[in-house]
PDB file of C-alpha atoms and ligand atoms in Angstrom:
ATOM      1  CA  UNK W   1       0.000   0.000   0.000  1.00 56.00           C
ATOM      2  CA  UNK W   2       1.116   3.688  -0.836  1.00 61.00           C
ATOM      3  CA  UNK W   3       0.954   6.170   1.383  1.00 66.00           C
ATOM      4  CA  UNK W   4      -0.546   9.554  -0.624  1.00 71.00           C
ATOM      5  CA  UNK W   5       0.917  11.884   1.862  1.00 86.00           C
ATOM      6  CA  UNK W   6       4.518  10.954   0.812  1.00 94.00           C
ATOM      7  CA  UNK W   7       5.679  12.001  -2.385  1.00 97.00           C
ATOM      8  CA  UNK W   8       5.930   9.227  -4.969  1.00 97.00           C
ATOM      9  CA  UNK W   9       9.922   8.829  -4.676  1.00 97.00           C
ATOM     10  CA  UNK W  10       8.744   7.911  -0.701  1.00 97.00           C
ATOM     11  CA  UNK W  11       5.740   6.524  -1.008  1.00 96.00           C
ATOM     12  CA  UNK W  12       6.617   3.805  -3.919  1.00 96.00           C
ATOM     13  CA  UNK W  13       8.838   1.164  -4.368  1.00 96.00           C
ATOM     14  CA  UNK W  14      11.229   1.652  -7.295  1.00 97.00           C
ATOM     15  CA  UNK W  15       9.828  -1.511  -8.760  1.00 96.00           C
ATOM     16  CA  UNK W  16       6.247   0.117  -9.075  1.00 96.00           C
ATOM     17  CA  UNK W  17       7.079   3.767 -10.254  1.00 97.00           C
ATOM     18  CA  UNK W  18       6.467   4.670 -13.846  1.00 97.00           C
ATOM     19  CA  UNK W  19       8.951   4.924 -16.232  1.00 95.00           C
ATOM     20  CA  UNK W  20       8.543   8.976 -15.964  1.00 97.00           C
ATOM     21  CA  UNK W  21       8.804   8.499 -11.957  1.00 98.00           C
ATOM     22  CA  UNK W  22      12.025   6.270 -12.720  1.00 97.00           C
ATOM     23  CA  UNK W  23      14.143   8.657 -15.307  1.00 95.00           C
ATOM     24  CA  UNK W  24      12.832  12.042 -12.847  1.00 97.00           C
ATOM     25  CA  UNK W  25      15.093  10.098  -9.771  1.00 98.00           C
ATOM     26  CA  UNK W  26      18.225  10.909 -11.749  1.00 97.00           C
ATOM     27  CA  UNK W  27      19.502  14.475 -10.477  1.00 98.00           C
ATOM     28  CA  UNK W  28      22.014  14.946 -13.481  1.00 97.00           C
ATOM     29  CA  UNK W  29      24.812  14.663 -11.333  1.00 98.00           C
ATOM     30  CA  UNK W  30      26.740  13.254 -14.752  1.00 98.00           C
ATOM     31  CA  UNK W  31      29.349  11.256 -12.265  1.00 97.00           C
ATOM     32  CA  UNK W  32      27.574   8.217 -13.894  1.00 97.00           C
ATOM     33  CA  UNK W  33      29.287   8.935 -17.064  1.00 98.00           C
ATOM     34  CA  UNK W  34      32.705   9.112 -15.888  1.00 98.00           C
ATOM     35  CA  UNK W  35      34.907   6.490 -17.422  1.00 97.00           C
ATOM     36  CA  UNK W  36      36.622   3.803 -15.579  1.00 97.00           C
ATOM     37  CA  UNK W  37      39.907   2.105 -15.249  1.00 97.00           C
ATOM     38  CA  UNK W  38      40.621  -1.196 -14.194  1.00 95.00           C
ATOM     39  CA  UNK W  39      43.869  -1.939 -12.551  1.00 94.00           C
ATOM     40  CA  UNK W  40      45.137  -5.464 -14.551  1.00 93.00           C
ATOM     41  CA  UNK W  41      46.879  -6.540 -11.730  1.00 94.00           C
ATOM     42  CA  UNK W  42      44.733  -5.945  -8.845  1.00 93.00           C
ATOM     43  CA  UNK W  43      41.213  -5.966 -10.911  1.00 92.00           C
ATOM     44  CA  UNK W  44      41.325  -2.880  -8.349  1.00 94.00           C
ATOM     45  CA  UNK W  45      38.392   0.084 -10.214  1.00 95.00           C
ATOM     46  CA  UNK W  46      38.623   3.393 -10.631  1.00 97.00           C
ATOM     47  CA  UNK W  47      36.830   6.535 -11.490  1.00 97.00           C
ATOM     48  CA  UNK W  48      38.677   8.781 -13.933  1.00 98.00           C
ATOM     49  CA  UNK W  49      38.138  12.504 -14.729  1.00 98.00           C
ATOM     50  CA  UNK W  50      37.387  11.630 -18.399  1.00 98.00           C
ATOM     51  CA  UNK W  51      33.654  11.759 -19.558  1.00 98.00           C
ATOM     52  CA  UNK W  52      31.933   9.699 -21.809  1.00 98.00           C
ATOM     53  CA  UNK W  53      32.259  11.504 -25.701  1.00 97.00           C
ATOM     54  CA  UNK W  54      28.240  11.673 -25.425  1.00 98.00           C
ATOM     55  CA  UNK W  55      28.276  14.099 -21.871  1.00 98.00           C
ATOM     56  CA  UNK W  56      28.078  17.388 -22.352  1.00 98.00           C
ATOM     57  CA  UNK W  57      30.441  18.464 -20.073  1.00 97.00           C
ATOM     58  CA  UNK W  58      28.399  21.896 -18.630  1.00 97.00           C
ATOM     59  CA  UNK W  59      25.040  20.843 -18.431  1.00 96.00           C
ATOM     60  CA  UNK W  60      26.190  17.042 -17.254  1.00 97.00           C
ATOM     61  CA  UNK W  61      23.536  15.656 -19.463  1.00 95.00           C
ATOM     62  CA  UNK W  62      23.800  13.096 -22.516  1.00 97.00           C
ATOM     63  CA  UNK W  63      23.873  14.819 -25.791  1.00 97.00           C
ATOM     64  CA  UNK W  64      22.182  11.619 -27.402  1.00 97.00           C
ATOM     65  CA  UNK W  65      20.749  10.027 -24.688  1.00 94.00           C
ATOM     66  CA  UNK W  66      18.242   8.593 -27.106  1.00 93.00           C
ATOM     67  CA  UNK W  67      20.564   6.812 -29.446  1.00 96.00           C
ATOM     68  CA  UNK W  68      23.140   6.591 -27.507  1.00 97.00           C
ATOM     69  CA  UNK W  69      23.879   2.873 -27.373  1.00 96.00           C
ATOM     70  CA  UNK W  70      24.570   3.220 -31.486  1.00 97.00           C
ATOM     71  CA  UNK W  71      27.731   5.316 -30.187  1.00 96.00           C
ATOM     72  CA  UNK W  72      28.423   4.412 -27.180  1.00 97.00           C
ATOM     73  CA  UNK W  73      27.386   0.349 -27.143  1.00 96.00           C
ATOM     74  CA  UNK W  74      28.636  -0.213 -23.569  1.00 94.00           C
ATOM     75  CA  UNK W  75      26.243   2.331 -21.430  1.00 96.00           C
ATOM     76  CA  UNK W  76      24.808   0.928 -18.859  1.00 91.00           C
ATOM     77  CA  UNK W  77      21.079   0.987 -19.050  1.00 88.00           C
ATOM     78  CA  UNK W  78      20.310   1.538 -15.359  1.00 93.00           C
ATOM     79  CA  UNK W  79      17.450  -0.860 -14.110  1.00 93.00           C
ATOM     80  CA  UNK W  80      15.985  -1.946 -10.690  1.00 93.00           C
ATOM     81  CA  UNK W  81      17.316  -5.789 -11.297  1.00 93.00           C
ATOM     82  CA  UNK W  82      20.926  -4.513 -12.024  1.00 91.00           C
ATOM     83  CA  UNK W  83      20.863  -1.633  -8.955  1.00 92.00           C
ATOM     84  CA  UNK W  84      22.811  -4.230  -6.351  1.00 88.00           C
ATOM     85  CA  UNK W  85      25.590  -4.955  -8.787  1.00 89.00           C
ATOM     86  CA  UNK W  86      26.467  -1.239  -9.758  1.00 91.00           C
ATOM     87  CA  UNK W  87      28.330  -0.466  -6.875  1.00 92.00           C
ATOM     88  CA  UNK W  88      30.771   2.081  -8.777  1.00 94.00           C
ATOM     89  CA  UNK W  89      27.562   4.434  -8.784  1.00 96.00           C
ATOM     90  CA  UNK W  90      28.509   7.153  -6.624  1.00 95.00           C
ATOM     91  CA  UNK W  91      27.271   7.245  -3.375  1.00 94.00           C
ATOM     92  CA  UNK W  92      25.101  10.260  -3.618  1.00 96.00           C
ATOM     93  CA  UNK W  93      23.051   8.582  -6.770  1.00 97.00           C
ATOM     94  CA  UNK W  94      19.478   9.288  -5.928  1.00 97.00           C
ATOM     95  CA  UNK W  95      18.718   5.123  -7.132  1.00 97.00           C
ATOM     96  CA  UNK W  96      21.512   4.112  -5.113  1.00 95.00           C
ATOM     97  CA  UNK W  97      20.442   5.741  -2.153  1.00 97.00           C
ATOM     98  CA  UNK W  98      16.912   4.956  -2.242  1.00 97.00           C
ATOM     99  CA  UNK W  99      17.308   1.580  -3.160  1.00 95.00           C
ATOM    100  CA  UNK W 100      19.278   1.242   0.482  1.00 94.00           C
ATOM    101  CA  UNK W 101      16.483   2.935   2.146  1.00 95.00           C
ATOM    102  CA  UNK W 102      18.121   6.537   2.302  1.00 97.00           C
ATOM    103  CA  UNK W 103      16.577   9.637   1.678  1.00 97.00           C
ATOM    104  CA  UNK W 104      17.371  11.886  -1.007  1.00 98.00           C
ATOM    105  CA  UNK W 105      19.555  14.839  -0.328  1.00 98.00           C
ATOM    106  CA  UNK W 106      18.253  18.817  -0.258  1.00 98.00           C
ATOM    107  CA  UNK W 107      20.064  19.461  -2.954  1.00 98.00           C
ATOM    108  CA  UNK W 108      18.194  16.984  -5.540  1.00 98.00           C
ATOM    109  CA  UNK W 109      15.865  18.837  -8.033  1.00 98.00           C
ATOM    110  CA  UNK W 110      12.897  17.152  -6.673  1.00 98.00           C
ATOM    111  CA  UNK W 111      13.008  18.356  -3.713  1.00 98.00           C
ATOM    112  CA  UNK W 112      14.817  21.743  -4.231  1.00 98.00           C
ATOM    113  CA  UNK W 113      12.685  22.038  -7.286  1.00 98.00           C
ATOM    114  CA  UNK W 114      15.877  23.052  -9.238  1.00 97.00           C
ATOM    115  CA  UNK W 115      18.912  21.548 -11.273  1.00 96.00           C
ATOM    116  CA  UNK W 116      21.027  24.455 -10.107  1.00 96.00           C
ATOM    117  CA  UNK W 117      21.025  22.738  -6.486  1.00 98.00           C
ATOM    118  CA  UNK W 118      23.117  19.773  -8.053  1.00 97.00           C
ATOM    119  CA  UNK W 119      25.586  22.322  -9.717  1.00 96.00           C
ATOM    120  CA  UNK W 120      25.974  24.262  -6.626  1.00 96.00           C
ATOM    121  CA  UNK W 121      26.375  21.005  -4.538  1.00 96.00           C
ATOM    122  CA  UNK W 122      29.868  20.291  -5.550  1.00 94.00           C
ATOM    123  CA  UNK W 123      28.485  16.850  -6.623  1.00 96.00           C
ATOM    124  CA  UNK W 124      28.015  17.503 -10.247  1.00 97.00           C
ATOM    125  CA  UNK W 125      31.199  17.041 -12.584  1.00 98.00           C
ATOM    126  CA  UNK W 126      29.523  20.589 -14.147  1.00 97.00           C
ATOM    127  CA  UNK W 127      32.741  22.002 -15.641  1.00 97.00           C
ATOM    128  CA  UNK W 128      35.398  19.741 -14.130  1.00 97.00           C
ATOM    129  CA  UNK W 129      35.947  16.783 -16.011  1.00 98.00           C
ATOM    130  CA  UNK W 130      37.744  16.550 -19.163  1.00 98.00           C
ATOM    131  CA  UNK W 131      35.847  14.623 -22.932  1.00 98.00           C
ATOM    132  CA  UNK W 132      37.196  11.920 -23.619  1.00 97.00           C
ATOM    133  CA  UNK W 133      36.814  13.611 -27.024  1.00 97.00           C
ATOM    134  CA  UNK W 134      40.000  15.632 -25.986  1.00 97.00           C
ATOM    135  CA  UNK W 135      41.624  12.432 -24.104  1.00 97.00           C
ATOM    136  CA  UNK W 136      40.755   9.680 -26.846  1.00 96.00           C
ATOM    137  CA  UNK W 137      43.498   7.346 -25.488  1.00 97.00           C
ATOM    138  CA  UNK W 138      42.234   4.448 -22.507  1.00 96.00           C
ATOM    139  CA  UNK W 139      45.576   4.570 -22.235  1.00 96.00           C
ATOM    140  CA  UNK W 140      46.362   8.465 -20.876  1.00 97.00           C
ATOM    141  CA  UNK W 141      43.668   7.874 -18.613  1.00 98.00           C
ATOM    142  CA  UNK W 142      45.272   6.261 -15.511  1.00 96.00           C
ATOM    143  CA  UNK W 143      46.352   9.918 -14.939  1.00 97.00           C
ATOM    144  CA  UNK W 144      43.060  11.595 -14.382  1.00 98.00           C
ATOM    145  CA  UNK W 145      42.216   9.202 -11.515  1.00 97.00           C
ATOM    146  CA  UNK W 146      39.736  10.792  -8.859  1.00 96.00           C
ATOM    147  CA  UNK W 147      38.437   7.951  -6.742  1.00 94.00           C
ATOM    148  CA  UNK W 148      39.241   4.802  -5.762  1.00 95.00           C
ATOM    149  CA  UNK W 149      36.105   2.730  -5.961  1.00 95.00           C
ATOM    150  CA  UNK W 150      35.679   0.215  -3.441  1.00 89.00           C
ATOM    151  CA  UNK W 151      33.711  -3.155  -4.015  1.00 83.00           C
ATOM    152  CA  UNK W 152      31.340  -4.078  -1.519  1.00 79.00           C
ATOM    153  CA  UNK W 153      32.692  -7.769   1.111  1.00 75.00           C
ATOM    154  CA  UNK W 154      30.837 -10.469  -0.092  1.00 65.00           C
TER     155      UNK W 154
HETATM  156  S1  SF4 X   1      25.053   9.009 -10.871  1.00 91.37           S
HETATM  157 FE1  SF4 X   1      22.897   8.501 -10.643  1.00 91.37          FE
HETATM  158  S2  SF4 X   1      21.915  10.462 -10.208  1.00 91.37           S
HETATM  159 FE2  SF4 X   1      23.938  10.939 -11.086  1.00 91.37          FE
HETATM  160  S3  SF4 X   1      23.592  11.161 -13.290  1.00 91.37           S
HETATM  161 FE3  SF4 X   1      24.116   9.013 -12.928  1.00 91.37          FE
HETATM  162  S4  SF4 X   1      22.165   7.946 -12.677  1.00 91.37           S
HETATM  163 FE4  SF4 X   1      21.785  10.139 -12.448  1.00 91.37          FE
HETATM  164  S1  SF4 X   2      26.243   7.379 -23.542  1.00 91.37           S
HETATM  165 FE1  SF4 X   2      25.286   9.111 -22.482  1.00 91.37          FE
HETATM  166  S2  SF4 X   2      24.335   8.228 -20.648  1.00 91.37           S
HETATM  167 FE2  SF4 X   2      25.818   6.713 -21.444  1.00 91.37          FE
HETATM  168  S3  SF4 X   2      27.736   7.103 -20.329  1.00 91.37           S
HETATM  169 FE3  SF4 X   2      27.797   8.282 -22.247  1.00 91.37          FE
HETATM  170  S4  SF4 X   2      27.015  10.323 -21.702  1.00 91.37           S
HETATM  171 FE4  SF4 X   2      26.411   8.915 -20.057  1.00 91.37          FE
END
């Protein structure tokens, strides 16, 4: 049972919101569409400073989000069943956090009723992160490392 006097992001289960309900969650953070790095060695991940070619790189958005597995075949298409294995999300992803139980933060549009909130946040990669249009080499891009991303203990 709902309860009508939450909104929807509160009151429904991710499983039961529309598809409209489902893409609104996203706060455009972009952090998403950071590339990744994969230590050989150590299978060790990690979250590089180099966007996707597709992000646009001010407004953190996907310039083709429609189309965009015809360029970019590897995006992930984010879905409730795959949720628990995408723990390189960042930790402040609105589906991340309310798929643990946790609320969403002030600064996400839905509840501050603006995107500026995200930019302002310091969450959003809004003017920080390099294309990988200017860095088209996997292999320069060990040196724009950020995070370390650690994989949940069995
Ligand atoms: S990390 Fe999550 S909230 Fe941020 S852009 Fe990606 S899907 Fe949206
Ligand atoms: S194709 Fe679009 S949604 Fe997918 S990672 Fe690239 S910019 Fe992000």
């Amino acid at each position: 049972m709902t309860d009508s006097s939450q909104p929807y992001w509160y009151s429904k289960r991710l499983d039961e919101m529309t598809d409209e309900e489902w893409e609104s969650l996203c706060d455009g953070c972009g952090r998403c569409c950071l590339n990744k790095v994969i230590n050989d060695e150590t299978d060790e991940m990690f979250e590089t400073m180099i966007a996707c070619k597709l992000l646009d790189t001010h407004t953190c958005r996907c310039s083709d989000y429609a189309n965009r597995h015809a360029t970019v075949p590897d995006c992930i298409r984010l879905t409730i069943r795959e949720l628990p294995d995408l723990f390189w999300l960042p930790e402040t992803c609105a589906y991340r956090l309310l798929h643990q139980g946790y609320e969403l933060p002030e600064w996400h549009p839905l509840i501050s009723g603006t995107q500026d909130t995200v930019y302002k946040s310091g969450y959003s990669v809004q003017d920080k992160v390099f294309s990988e249009k200017d860095v088209p080499d996997p292999a320069d891009w060990h040196e724009y490392v950020i995070r370390v991303i650690e994989e949940p203990e069995d």
